[in-house]
PDB file of C-alpha atoms in Angstrom:
ATOM      1  CA  UNK A 831     157.421  13.459 -93.835  1.00 76.00           C
ATOM      2  CA  UNK A 832     155.014  11.916 -96.343  1.00 81.00           C
ATOM      3  CA  UNK A 833     155.775   9.922 -99.419  1.00 90.00           C
ATOM      4  CA  UNK A 834     153.901  11.136-102.503  1.00 93.00           C
ATOM      5  CA  UNK A 835     152.471   8.554-104.847  1.00 93.00           C
ATOM      6  CA  UNK A 836     151.500   9.290-108.411  1.00 93.00           C
ATOM      7  CA  UNK A 837     148.482   7.457-109.813  1.00 93.00           C
ATOM      8  CA  UNK A 838     146.269   7.427-112.858  1.00 91.00           C
ATOM      9  CA  UNK A 839     142.511   7.016-112.479  1.00 90.00           C
ATOM     10  CA  UNK A 840     139.925   5.615-114.860  1.00 84.00           C
ATOM     11  CA  UNK A 841     141.175   7.151-118.082  1.00 83.00           C
ATOM     12  CA  UNK A 842     141.972  10.621-116.752  1.00 86.00           C
ATOM     13  CA  UNK A 843     144.967  12.075-118.534  1.00 84.00           C
ATOM     14  CA  UNK A 844     146.078  13.842-115.395  1.00 85.00           C
ATOM     15  CA  UNK A 845     148.394  11.943-113.063  1.00 90.00           C
ATOM     16  CA  UNK A 846     147.143  12.525-109.534  1.00 92.00           C
ATOM     17  CA  UNK A 847     149.633  13.025-106.741  1.00 93.00           C
ATOM     18  CA  UNK A 848     148.508  11.536-103.466  1.00 94.00           C
ATOM     19  CA  UNK A 849     150.080  11.522-100.050  1.00 94.00           C
ATOM     20  CA  UNK A 850     150.830   7.975 -99.009  1.00 94.00           C
ATOM     21  CA  UNK A 851     147.944   7.614 -96.527  1.00 94.00           C
ATOM     22  CA  UNK A 852     145.548   9.213 -99.010  1.00 95.00           C
ATOM     23  CA  UNK A 853     146.686   6.630-101.522  1.00 95.00           C
ATOM     24  CA  UNK A 854     146.116   3.739 -99.155  1.00 95.00           C
ATOM     25  CA  UNK A 855     142.633   5.050 -98.277  1.00 95.00           C
ATOM     26  CA  UNK A 856     141.760   5.110-101.964  1.00 96.00           C
ATOM     27  CA  UNK A 857     143.294   1.728-102.553  1.00 95.00           C
ATOM     28  CA  UNK A 858     141.393   0.099 -99.722  1.00 94.00           C
ATOM     29  CA  UNK A 859     138.149   1.704-100.926  1.00 95.00           C
ATOM     30  CA  UNK A 860     138.660   0.205-104.363  1.00 95.00           C
ATOM     31  CA  UNK A 861     139.586  -3.165-102.914  1.00 93.00           C
ATOM     32  CA  UNK A 862     136.431  -3.202-100.808  1.00 93.00           C
ATOM     33  CA  UNK A 863     134.417  -2.225-103.868  1.00 93.00           C
ATOM     34  CA  UNK A 864     135.998  -5.080-105.801  1.00 92.00           C
ATOM     35  CA  UNK A 865     135.059  -7.567-103.097  1.00 90.00           C
ATOM     36  CA  UNK A 866     131.510  -6.289-102.886  1.00 91.00           C
ATOM     37  CA  UNK A 867     131.111  -6.519-106.621  1.00 92.00           C
ATOM     38  CA  UNK A 868     132.533 -10.004-106.739  1.00 89.00           C
ATOM     39  CA  UNK A 869     129.341 -11.518-108.114  1.00 88.00           C
ATOM     40  CA  UNK A 870     128.659  -8.685-110.525  1.00 89.00           C
ATOM     41  CA  UNK A 871     129.351  -9.786-114.105  1.00 91.00           C
ATOM     42  CA  UNK A 872     130.272  -6.183-114.941  1.00 92.00           C
ATOM     43  CA  UNK A 873     132.562  -5.787-111.960  1.00 93.00           C
ATOM     44  CA  UNK A 874     135.538  -4.397-113.873  1.00 93.00           C
ATOM     45  CA  UNK A 875     133.422  -1.932-115.765  1.00 94.00           C
ATOM     46  CA  UNK A 876     131.734  -0.648-112.605  1.00 94.00           C
ATOM     47  CA  UNK A 877     135.129  -0.300-110.955  1.00 95.00           C
ATOM     48  CA  UNK A 878     136.377   1.715-113.908  1.00 94.00           C
ATOM     49  CA  UNK A 879     133.303   3.948-113.712  1.00 94.00           C
ATOM     50  CA  UNK A 880     133.940   4.500-110.019  1.00 95.00           C
ATOM     51  CA  UNK A 881     137.591   5.329-110.649  1.00 94.00           C
ATOM     52  CA  UNK A 882     136.627   7.767-113.353  1.00 93.00           C
ATOM     53  CA  UNK A 883     134.128   9.456-111.106  1.00 93.00           C
ATOM     54  CA  UNK A 884     136.624   9.703-108.253  1.00 94.00           C
ATOM     55  CA  UNK A 885     139.082  11.185-110.726  1.00 93.00           C
ATOM     56  CA  UNK A 886     136.515  13.736-111.817  1.00 91.00           C
ATOM     57  CA  UNK A 887     135.913  14.854-108.251  1.00 92.00           C
ATOM     58  CA  UNK A 888     139.643  15.140-107.662  1.00 92.00           C
ATOM     59  CA  UNK A 889     140.024  17.242-110.814  1.00 90.00           C
ATOM     60  CA  UNK A 890     137.313  19.576-109.513  1.00 89.00           C
ATOM     61  CA  UNK A 891     139.145  19.761-106.228  1.00 89.00           C
ATOM     62  CA  UNK A 892     142.394  20.724-107.868  1.00 88.00           C
ATOM     63  CA  UNK A 893     140.860  23.380-110.117  1.00 80.00           C
ATOM     64  CA  UNK A 894     143.577  23.879-112.646  1.00 66.00           C
ATOM     65  CA  UNK A 895     146.772  23.309-110.729  1.00 74.00           C
ATOM     66  CA  UNK A 896     148.172  19.907-109.872  1.00 78.00           C
ATOM     67  CA  UNK A 897     149.151  19.768-106.229  1.00 88.00           C
ATOM     68  CA  UNK A 898     149.512  16.921-103.803  1.00 93.00           C
ATOM     69  CA  UNK A 899     146.202  15.609-102.452  1.00 93.00           C
ATOM     70  CA  UNK A 900     145.933  14.677 -98.799  1.00 93.00           C
ATOM     71  CA  UNK A 901     144.044  12.036 -96.855  1.00 94.00           C
ATOM     72  CA  UNK A 902     141.271  14.353 -95.717  1.00 94.00           C
ATOM     73  CA  UNK A 903     140.462  15.345 -99.284  1.00 94.00           C
ATOM     74  CA  UNK A 904     140.425  11.752-100.494  1.00 95.00           C
ATOM     75  CA  UNK A 905     138.187  10.753 -97.594  1.00 95.00           C
ATOM     76  CA  UNK A 906     135.746  13.526 -98.481  1.00 95.00           C
ATOM     77  CA  UNK A 907     135.633  12.407-102.112  1.00 95.00           C
ATOM     78  CA  UNK A 908     135.093   8.771-101.132  1.00 95.00           C
ATOM     79  CA  UNK A 909     132.333   9.880 -98.786  1.00 95.00           C
ATOM     80  CA  UNK A 910     130.592  11.501-101.748  1.00 94.00           C
ATOM     81  CA  UNK A 911     130.976   8.442-103.927  1.00 94.00           C
ATOM     82  CA  UNK A 912     129.554   6.267-101.178  1.00 94.00           C
ATOM     83  CA  UNK A 913     129.932   2.616-100.313  1.00 91.00           C
ATOM     84  CA  UNK A 914     129.404   0.275-103.193  1.00 92.00           C
ATOM     85  CA  UNK A 915     125.963  -1.235-102.914  1.00 85.00           C
ATOM     86  CA  UNK A 916     125.904  -4.450-104.875  1.00 77.00           C
ATOM     87  CA  UNK A 917     122.497  -5.221-103.376  1.00 66.00           C
ATOM     88  CA  UNK A 918     120.900  -5.884-106.712  1.00 52.00           C
ATOM     89  CA  UNK A 919     123.658  -8.066-108.027  1.00 48.00           C
ATOM     90  CA  UNK A 920     123.778 -10.040-104.815  1.00 54.00           C
ATOM     91  CA  UNK A 921     120.050 -10.481-104.679  1.00 53.00           C
ATOM     92  CA  UNK A 922     120.108 -11.745-108.242  1.00 51.00           C
ATOM     93  CA  UNK A 923     122.824 -14.232-107.346  1.00 52.00           C
ATOM     94  CA  UNK A 924     120.824 -15.377-104.328  1.00 51.00           C
ATOM     95  CA  UNK A 925     117.756 -15.918-106.487  1.00 51.00           C
ATOM     96  CA  UNK A 926     119.801 -17.814-109.004  1.00 51.00           C
ATOM     97  CA  UNK A 927     120.979 -20.271-106.363  1.00 49.00           C
ATOM     98  CA  UNK A 928     118.870 -23.353-106.991  1.00 46.00           C
ATOM     99  CA  UNK A 929     117.996 -24.322-103.451  1.00 49.00           C
ATOM    100  CA  UNK A 930     118.336 -22.998 -99.979  1.00 50.00           C
ATOM    101  CA  UNK A 931     119.872 -25.282 -97.370  1.00 54.00           C
ATOM    102  CA  UNK A 932     117.126 -27.590 -96.188  1.00 73.00           C
ATOM    103  CA  UNK A 933     116.402 -28.955 -92.786  1.00 80.00           C
ATOM    104  CA  UNK A 934     117.006 -32.529 -91.866  1.00 86.00           C
ATOM    105  CA  UNK A 935     114.035 -34.451 -90.440  1.00 87.00           C
ATOM    106  CA  UNK A 936     113.047 -37.960 -89.536  1.00 89.00           C
ATOM    107  CA  UNK A 937     110.421 -39.356 -91.847  1.00 87.00           C
ATOM    108  CA  UNK A 938     108.196 -42.006 -90.313  1.00 83.00           C
ATOM    109  CA  UNK A 939     106.638 -43.361 -93.459  1.00 83.00           C
ATOM    110  CA  UNK A 940     108.705 -46.364 -94.579  1.00 83.00           C
ATOM    111  CA  UNK A 941     110.945 -46.268 -91.547  1.00 84.00           C
ATOM    112  CA  UNK A 942     112.919 -49.299 -90.364  1.00 85.00           C
ATOM    113  CA  UNK A 943     113.825 -47.938 -86.989  1.00 86.00           C
ATOM    114  CA  UNK A 944     113.011 -44.279 -86.533  1.00 89.00           C
ATOM    115  CA  UNK A 945     113.153 -42.875 -90.057  1.00 89.00           C
ATOM    116  CA  UNK A 946     116.552 -41.170 -89.833  1.00 88.00           C
ATOM    117  CA  UNK A 947     117.764 -42.863 -93.028  1.00 89.00           C
ATOM    118  CA  UNK A 948     114.531 -41.866 -94.751  1.00 87.00           C
ATOM    119  CA  UNK A 949     115.168 -38.304 -93.635  1.00 87.00           C
ATOM    120  CA  UNK A 950     118.777 -38.354 -94.832  1.00 86.00           C
ATOM    121  CA  UNK A 951     117.637 -39.740 -98.164  1.00 87.00           C
ATOM    122  CA  UNK A 952     115.044 -36.993 -98.629  1.00 84.00           C
ATOM    123  CA  UNK A 953     117.557 -34.364 -97.506  1.00 84.00           C
ATOM    124  CA  UNK A 954     120.305 -35.474 -99.881  1.00 81.00           C
ATOM    125  CA  UNK A 955     118.138 -36.764-102.752  1.00 79.00           C
ATOM    126  CA  UNK A 956     119.971 -40.103-102.553  1.00 84.00           C
ATOM    127  CA  UNK A 957     117.743 -43.171-102.518  1.00 86.00           C
ATOM    128  CA  UNK A 958     117.034 -44.602 -99.085  1.00 87.00           C
ATOM    129  CA  UNK A 959     118.500 -47.997-100.098  1.00 88.00           C
ATOM    130  CA  UNK A 960     121.828 -46.347-100.747  1.00 90.00           C
ATOM    131  CA  UNK A 961     121.722 -44.450 -97.480  1.00 88.00           C
ATOM    132  CA  UNK A 962     121.045 -47.689 -95.586  1.00 88.00           C
ATOM    133  CA  UNK A 963     123.755 -49.558 -97.475  1.00 90.00           C
ATOM    134  CA  UNK A 964     126.319 -46.861 -96.734  1.00 89.00           C
ATOM    135  CA  UNK A 965     125.111 -46.746 -93.141  1.00 87.00           C
ATOM    136  CA  UNK A 966     125.673 -50.479 -92.656  1.00 87.00           C
ATOM    137  CA  UNK A 967     128.907 -50.519 -94.650  1.00 87.00           C
ATOM    138  CA  UNK A 968     130.388 -47.811 -92.432  1.00 88.00           C
ATOM    139  CA  UNK A 969     129.034 -49.395 -89.237  1.00 86.00           C
ATOM    140  CA  UNK A 970     131.024 -52.603 -89.600  1.00 85.00           C
ATOM    141  CA  UNK A 971     134.621 -51.239 -89.730  1.00 85.00           C
ATOM    142  CA  UNK A 972     133.973 -48.381 -87.291  1.00 85.00           C
ATOM    143  CA  UNK A 973     132.398 -50.532 -84.603  1.00 81.00           C
ATOM    144  CA  UNK A 974     128.966 -49.016 -84.956  1.00 80.00           C
ATOM    145  CA  UNK A 975     129.794 -45.312 -84.931  1.00 84.00           C
ATOM    146  CA  UNK A 976     126.868 -44.494 -87.267  1.00 85.00           C
ATOM    147  CA  UNK A 977     124.556 -46.335 -84.872  1.00 87.00           C
ATOM    148  CA  UNK A 978     125.533 -43.912 -82.143  1.00 86.00           C
ATOM    149  CA  UNK A 979     124.948 -41.010 -84.534  1.00 88.00           C
ATOM    150  CA  UNK A 980     121.605 -42.548 -85.436  1.00 89.00           C
ATOM    151  CA  UNK A 981     120.520 -42.603 -81.813  1.00 88.00           C
ATOM    152  CA  UNK A 982     121.534 -38.980 -81.344  1.00 88.00           C
ATOM    153  CA  UNK A 983     119.686 -37.901 -84.504  1.00 88.00           C
ATOM    154  CA  UNK A 984     116.658 -39.882 -83.398  1.00 87.00           C
ATOM    155  CA  UNK A 985     116.270 -37.541 -80.456  1.00 87.00           C
ATOM    156  CA  UNK A 986     117.415 -34.323 -82.081  1.00 86.00           C
ATOM    157  CA  UNK A 987     115.574 -34.249 -85.406  1.00 87.00           C
ATOM    158  CA  UNK A 988     112.028 -33.008 -85.895  1.00 86.00           C
ATOM    159  CA  UNK A 989     109.611 -35.607 -87.209  1.00 86.00           C
ATOM    160  CA  UNK A 990     107.643 -35.627 -90.415  1.00 83.00           C
ATOM    161  CA  UNK A 991     104.984 -38.251 -90.929  1.00 82.00           C
ATOM    162  CA  UNK A 992     105.610 -38.689 -94.624  1.00 80.00           C
ATOM    163  CA  UNK A 993     107.448 -37.150 -97.538  1.00 79.00           C
ATOM    164  CA  UNK A 994     104.711 -34.617 -98.285  1.00 77.00           C
ATOM    165  CA  UNK A 995     104.789 -33.306 -94.752  1.00 79.00           C
ATOM    166  CA  UNK A 996     108.586 -33.058 -95.001  1.00 81.00           C
ATOM    167  CA  UNK A 997     108.293 -30.891 -98.127  1.00 76.00           C
ATOM    168  CA  UNK A 998     105.656 -28.740 -96.438  1.00 73.00           C
ATOM    169  CA  UNK A 999     107.960 -28.249 -93.446  1.00 74.00           C
ATOM    170  CA  UNK A1000     110.724 -27.054 -95.763  1.00 71.00           C
ATOM    171  CA  UNK A1001     108.599 -24.397 -97.381  1.00 62.00           C
ATOM    172  CA  UNK A1002     107.510 -23.181 -93.989  1.00 61.00           C
ATOM    173  CA  UNK A1003     111.104 -23.030 -92.796  1.00 55.00           C
ATOM    174  CA  UNK A1004     112.304 -20.861 -95.681  1.00 46.00           C
TER     175      UNK A1004
ATOM    176  CA  UNK B1420     108.741  10.676 -89.779  1.00 52.00           C
ATOM    177  CA  UNK B1421     109.615   7.028 -89.805  1.00 58.00           C
ATOM    178  CA  UNK B1422     111.489   6.950 -93.067  1.00 64.00           C
ATOM    179  CA  UNK B1423     113.413   3.772 -92.304  1.00 74.00           C
ATOM    180  CA  UNK B1424     110.323   1.726 -92.928  1.00 80.00           C
ATOM    181  CA  UNK B1425     110.214   3.027 -96.468  1.00 85.00           C
ATOM    182  CA  UNK B1426     113.831   2.206 -97.229  1.00 84.00           C
ATOM    183  CA  UNK B1427     113.122  -1.059 -98.998  1.00 84.00           C
ATOM    184  CA  UNK B1428     110.368   0.579-100.963  1.00 87.00           C
ATOM    185  CA  UNK B1429     112.663   3.386-102.061  1.00 88.00           C
ATOM    186  CA  UNK B1430     115.393   0.958-102.990  1.00 87.00           C
ATOM    187  CA  UNK B1431     113.046  -0.947-105.250  1.00 88.00           C
ATOM    188  CA  UNK B1432     111.684   2.201-106.846  1.00 93.00           C
ATOM    189  CA  UNK B1433     115.056   3.703-107.722  1.00 93.00           C
ATOM    190  CA  UNK B1434     115.358   1.628-110.866  1.00 94.00           C
ATOM    191  CA  UNK B1435     112.059   2.969-112.193  1.00 95.00           C
ATOM    192  CA  UNK B1436     112.937   6.543-111.343  1.00 95.00           C
ATOM    193  CA  UNK B1437     116.122   6.125-113.330  1.00 96.00           C
ATOM    194  CA  UNK B1438     114.089   4.858-116.266  1.00 96.00           C
ATOM    195  CA  UNK B1439     112.051   8.024-115.915  1.00 95.00           C
ATOM    196  CA  UNK B1440     115.103  10.282-115.843  1.00 95.00           C
ATOM    197  CA  UNK B1441     116.774   8.564-118.770  1.00 95.00           C
ATOM    198  CA  UNK B1442     113.567   8.778-120.811  1.00 94.00           C
ATOM    199  CA  UNK B1443     114.092  12.533-121.070  1.00 90.00           C
ATOM    200  CA  UNK B1444     117.021  12.058-123.406  1.00 85.00           C
ATOM    201  CA  UNK B1445     120.686  11.174-123.255  1.00 89.00           C
ATOM    202  CA  UNK B1446     121.805  11.391-119.667  1.00 93.00           C
ATOM    203  CA  UNK B1447     125.138  11.189-117.911  1.00 91.00           C
ATOM    204  CA  UNK B1448     125.353   9.473-114.494  1.00 93.00           C
ATOM    205  CA  UNK B1449     126.165  12.755-112.751  1.00 91.00           C
ATOM    206  CA  UNK B1450     122.996  14.306-114.227  1.00 91.00           C
ATOM    207  CA  UNK B1451     120.930  11.495-112.716  1.00 94.00           C
ATOM    208  CA  UNK B1452     122.426  12.074-109.285  1.00 94.00           C
ATOM    209  CA  UNK B1453     121.928  15.794-109.673  1.00 93.00           C
ATOM    210  CA  UNK B1454     118.298  15.246-110.603  1.00 93.00           C
ATOM    211  CA  UNK B1455     117.730  12.989-107.578  1.00 94.00           C
ATOM    212  CA  UNK B1456     119.837  14.944-105.116  1.00 92.00           C
ATOM    213  CA  UNK B1457     116.997  17.108-103.820  1.00 89.00           C
ATOM    214  CA  UNK B1458     114.611  14.186-103.437  1.00 91.00           C
ATOM    215  CA  UNK B1459     114.220  11.267-101.033  1.00 88.00           C
ATOM    216  CA  UNK B1460     116.010   9.219-103.640  1.00 92.00           C
ATOM    217  CA  UNK B1461     119.358  11.030-103.423  1.00 92.00           C
ATOM    218  CA  UNK B1462     121.896   8.476-104.466  1.00 92.00           C
ATOM    219  CA  UNK B1463     125.639   8.039-104.797  1.00 93.00           C
ATOM    220  CA  UNK B1464     127.926   6.539-107.414  1.00 95.00           C
ATOM    221  CA  UNK B1465     128.464   3.501-105.228  1.00 94.00           C
ATOM    222  CA  UNK B1466     124.801   2.614-105.576  1.00 93.00           C
ATOM    223  CA  UNK B1467     124.094   4.035-109.005  1.00 95.00           C
ATOM    224  CA  UNK B1468     126.863   2.436-111.051  1.00 95.00           C
ATOM    225  CA  UNK B1469     126.146  -1.181-110.126  1.00 94.00           C
ATOM    226  CA  UNK B1470     122.447  -0.499-110.757  1.00 94.00           C
ATOM    227  CA  UNK B1471     123.085   1.062-114.165  1.00 95.00           C
ATOM    228  CA  UNK B1472     125.213  -1.861-115.241  1.00 94.00           C
ATOM    229  CA  UNK B1473     122.517  -4.262-114.088  1.00 94.00           C
ATOM    230  CA  UNK B1474     119.866  -2.329-116.003  1.00 94.00           C
ATOM    231  CA  UNK B1475     122.021  -2.468-119.067  1.00 95.00           C
ATOM    232  CA  UNK B1476     122.382  -6.221-118.662  1.00 94.00           C
ATOM    233  CA  UNK B1477     118.597  -6.381-118.457  1.00 94.00           C
ATOM    234  CA  UNK B1478     118.570  -4.435-121.736  1.00 95.00           C
ATOM    235  CA  UNK B1479     116.568  -1.549-120.346  1.00 95.00           C
ATOM    236  CA  UNK B1480     119.312   0.982-121.007  1.00 94.00           C
ATOM    237  CA  UNK B1481     122.177   1.444-123.343  1.00 94.00           C
ATOM    238  CA  UNK B1482     124.936   3.987-123.429  1.00 94.00           C
ATOM    239  CA  UNK B1483     127.230   5.644-125.880  1.00 93.00           C
ATOM    240  CA  UNK B1484     130.560   7.261-125.256  1.00 93.00           C
ATOM    241  CA  UNK B1485     130.895  10.951-125.678  1.00 91.00           C
ATOM    242  CA  UNK B1486     134.044  13.027-125.478  1.00 90.00           C
ATOM    243  CA  UNK B1487     134.273  15.383-122.539  1.00 84.00           C
ATOM    244  CA  UNK B1488     136.209  18.623-122.347  1.00 80.00           C
ATOM    245  CA  UNK B1489     137.359  18.060-118.808  1.00 75.00           C
ATOM    246  CA  UNK B1490     138.337  14.426-118.737  1.00 80.00           C
ATOM    247  CA  UNK B1491     137.964  11.002-120.269  1.00 88.00           C
ATOM    248  CA  UNK B1492     134.922  10.184-122.461  1.00 91.00           C
ATOM    249  CA  UNK B1493     131.635   9.796-120.588  1.00 92.00           C
ATOM    250  CA  UNK B1494     128.848   7.298-120.896  1.00 93.00           C
ATOM    251  CA  UNK B1495     125.575   8.836-121.956  1.00 95.00           C
ATOM    252  CA  UNK B1496     122.595   6.625-121.268  1.00 96.00           C
ATOM    253  CA  UNK B1497     119.387   6.254-123.223  1.00 95.00           C
ATOM    254  CA  UNK B1498     116.400   3.948-122.987  1.00 95.00           C
ATOM    255  CA  UNK B1499     116.062   0.918-125.176  1.00 95.00           C
ATOM    256  CA  UNK B1500     112.636  -0.007-126.514  1.00 95.00           C
ATOM    257  CA  UNK B1501     112.118  -2.535-123.719  1.00 96.00           C
ATOM    258  CA  UNK B1502     113.189   0.130-121.211  1.00 96.00           C
ATOM    259  CA  UNK B1503     110.559   2.462-122.598  1.00 96.00           C
ATOM    260  CA  UNK B1504     107.992  -0.306-122.463  1.00 96.00           C
ATOM    261  CA  UNK B1505     108.843  -1.073-118.863  1.00 96.00           C
ATOM    262  CA  UNK B1506     108.551   2.581-117.899  1.00 96.00           C
ATOM    263  CA  UNK B1507     105.063   2.766-119.419  1.00 96.00           C
ATOM    264  CA  UNK B1508     104.067  -0.412-117.611  1.00 96.00           C
ATOM    265  CA  UNK B1509     105.465   0.924-114.365  1.00 96.00           C
ATOM    266  CA  UNK B1510     103.557   4.196-114.677  1.00 96.00           C
ATOM    267  CA  UNK B1511     100.330   2.357-115.310  1.00 96.00           C
ATOM    268  CA  UNK B1512     100.946   0.003-112.431  1.00 96.00           C
ATOM    269  CA  UNK B1513     101.832   2.877-110.141  1.00 95.00           C
ATOM    270  CA  UNK B1514      98.636   4.674-111.038  1.00 95.00           C
ATOM    271  CA  UNK B1515      96.560   1.597-110.308  1.00 95.00           C
ATOM    272  CA  UNK B1516      98.414   1.217-107.008  1.00 93.00           C
ATOM    273  CA  UNK B1517      97.789   4.761-105.848  1.00 93.00           C
ATOM    274  CA  UNK B1518      94.173   4.330-106.900  1.00 93.00           C
ATOM    275  CA  UNK B1519      93.947   1.196-104.836  1.00 93.00           C
ATOM    276  CA  UNK B1520      95.625   2.797-101.812  1.00 90.00           C
ATOM    277  CA  UNK B1521      93.235   5.746-101.907  1.00 89.00           C
ATOM    278  CA  UNK B1522      90.293   3.453-102.400  1.00 89.00           C
ATOM    279  CA  UNK B1523      91.140   1.155 -99.492  1.00 88.00           C
ATOM    280  CA  UNK B1524      90.875   3.878 -96.894  1.00 78.00           C
ATOM    281  CA  UNK B1525      87.442   5.045 -97.932  1.00 78.00           C
ATOM    282  CA  UNK B1526      84.405   4.126 -95.853  1.00 74.00           C
ATOM    283  CA  UNK B1527      82.504   2.992 -98.935  1.00 65.00           C
ATOM    284  CA  UNK B1528      84.783  -0.024 -99.003  1.00 50.00           C
ATOM    285  CA  UNK B1529      83.464  -1.297 -95.690  1.00 49.00           C
ATOM    286  CA  UNK B1530      80.991  -4.107 -95.912  1.00 49.00           C
TER     287      UNK B1530
END
């Protein structure tokens, strides 16, 4: 036994009758499309276009009568419509993002100990004085936890001789 | 043939092919797919619709609604003046590219 669900699609006057699993296939297709188009400023319009086009294919399938549509038929229609490719919209959004995540380095020029604070400052665009102040301020109540972190970072981080070399390393990394 | 290698190329070219198709007059999305269906650029609604809306945002295309006998009104696309300009530029660029590609293989290019 199958429940039949009646739906309207993208402005089609005809109410389509879908078996329950056909309905859920269509619904999950549209939900996936919505997610993929998340960054598209015209998301709702594209979704409406897709619905309309799916409706058109279903109308063709039904010829003139209006019978219940099954899962297999819906799957075939969705196969024709194809997965939503938001490639362009996503690429545009990626280009619009101001900066890619950068790599943390030690910077030797102007270092007090090993340049970790210099590196953190360059990484976060906070001035090195602030980084050192915060570093010391946190060290006192925590019994020197940042000092331990400093030592670890000293061994882990790649080294740049000065700020220019750091910038050059970033452009190579991306 | 190793068509996978050309996938990115095809993807980038699709937009210009659509400009070409739309330049022939007022075109409905299904006509575009029909026109491309027999080519390497066969495309589906899932790809075409987001692209068309992006091209409209870029002001290369515009559409108008037209009543349809079989269903809801359809969008008929046409080129805007900047779309037409871009198509001309693309054709010129493409010509210079194919010229260059032909040229590069010729022995006369060797030093």
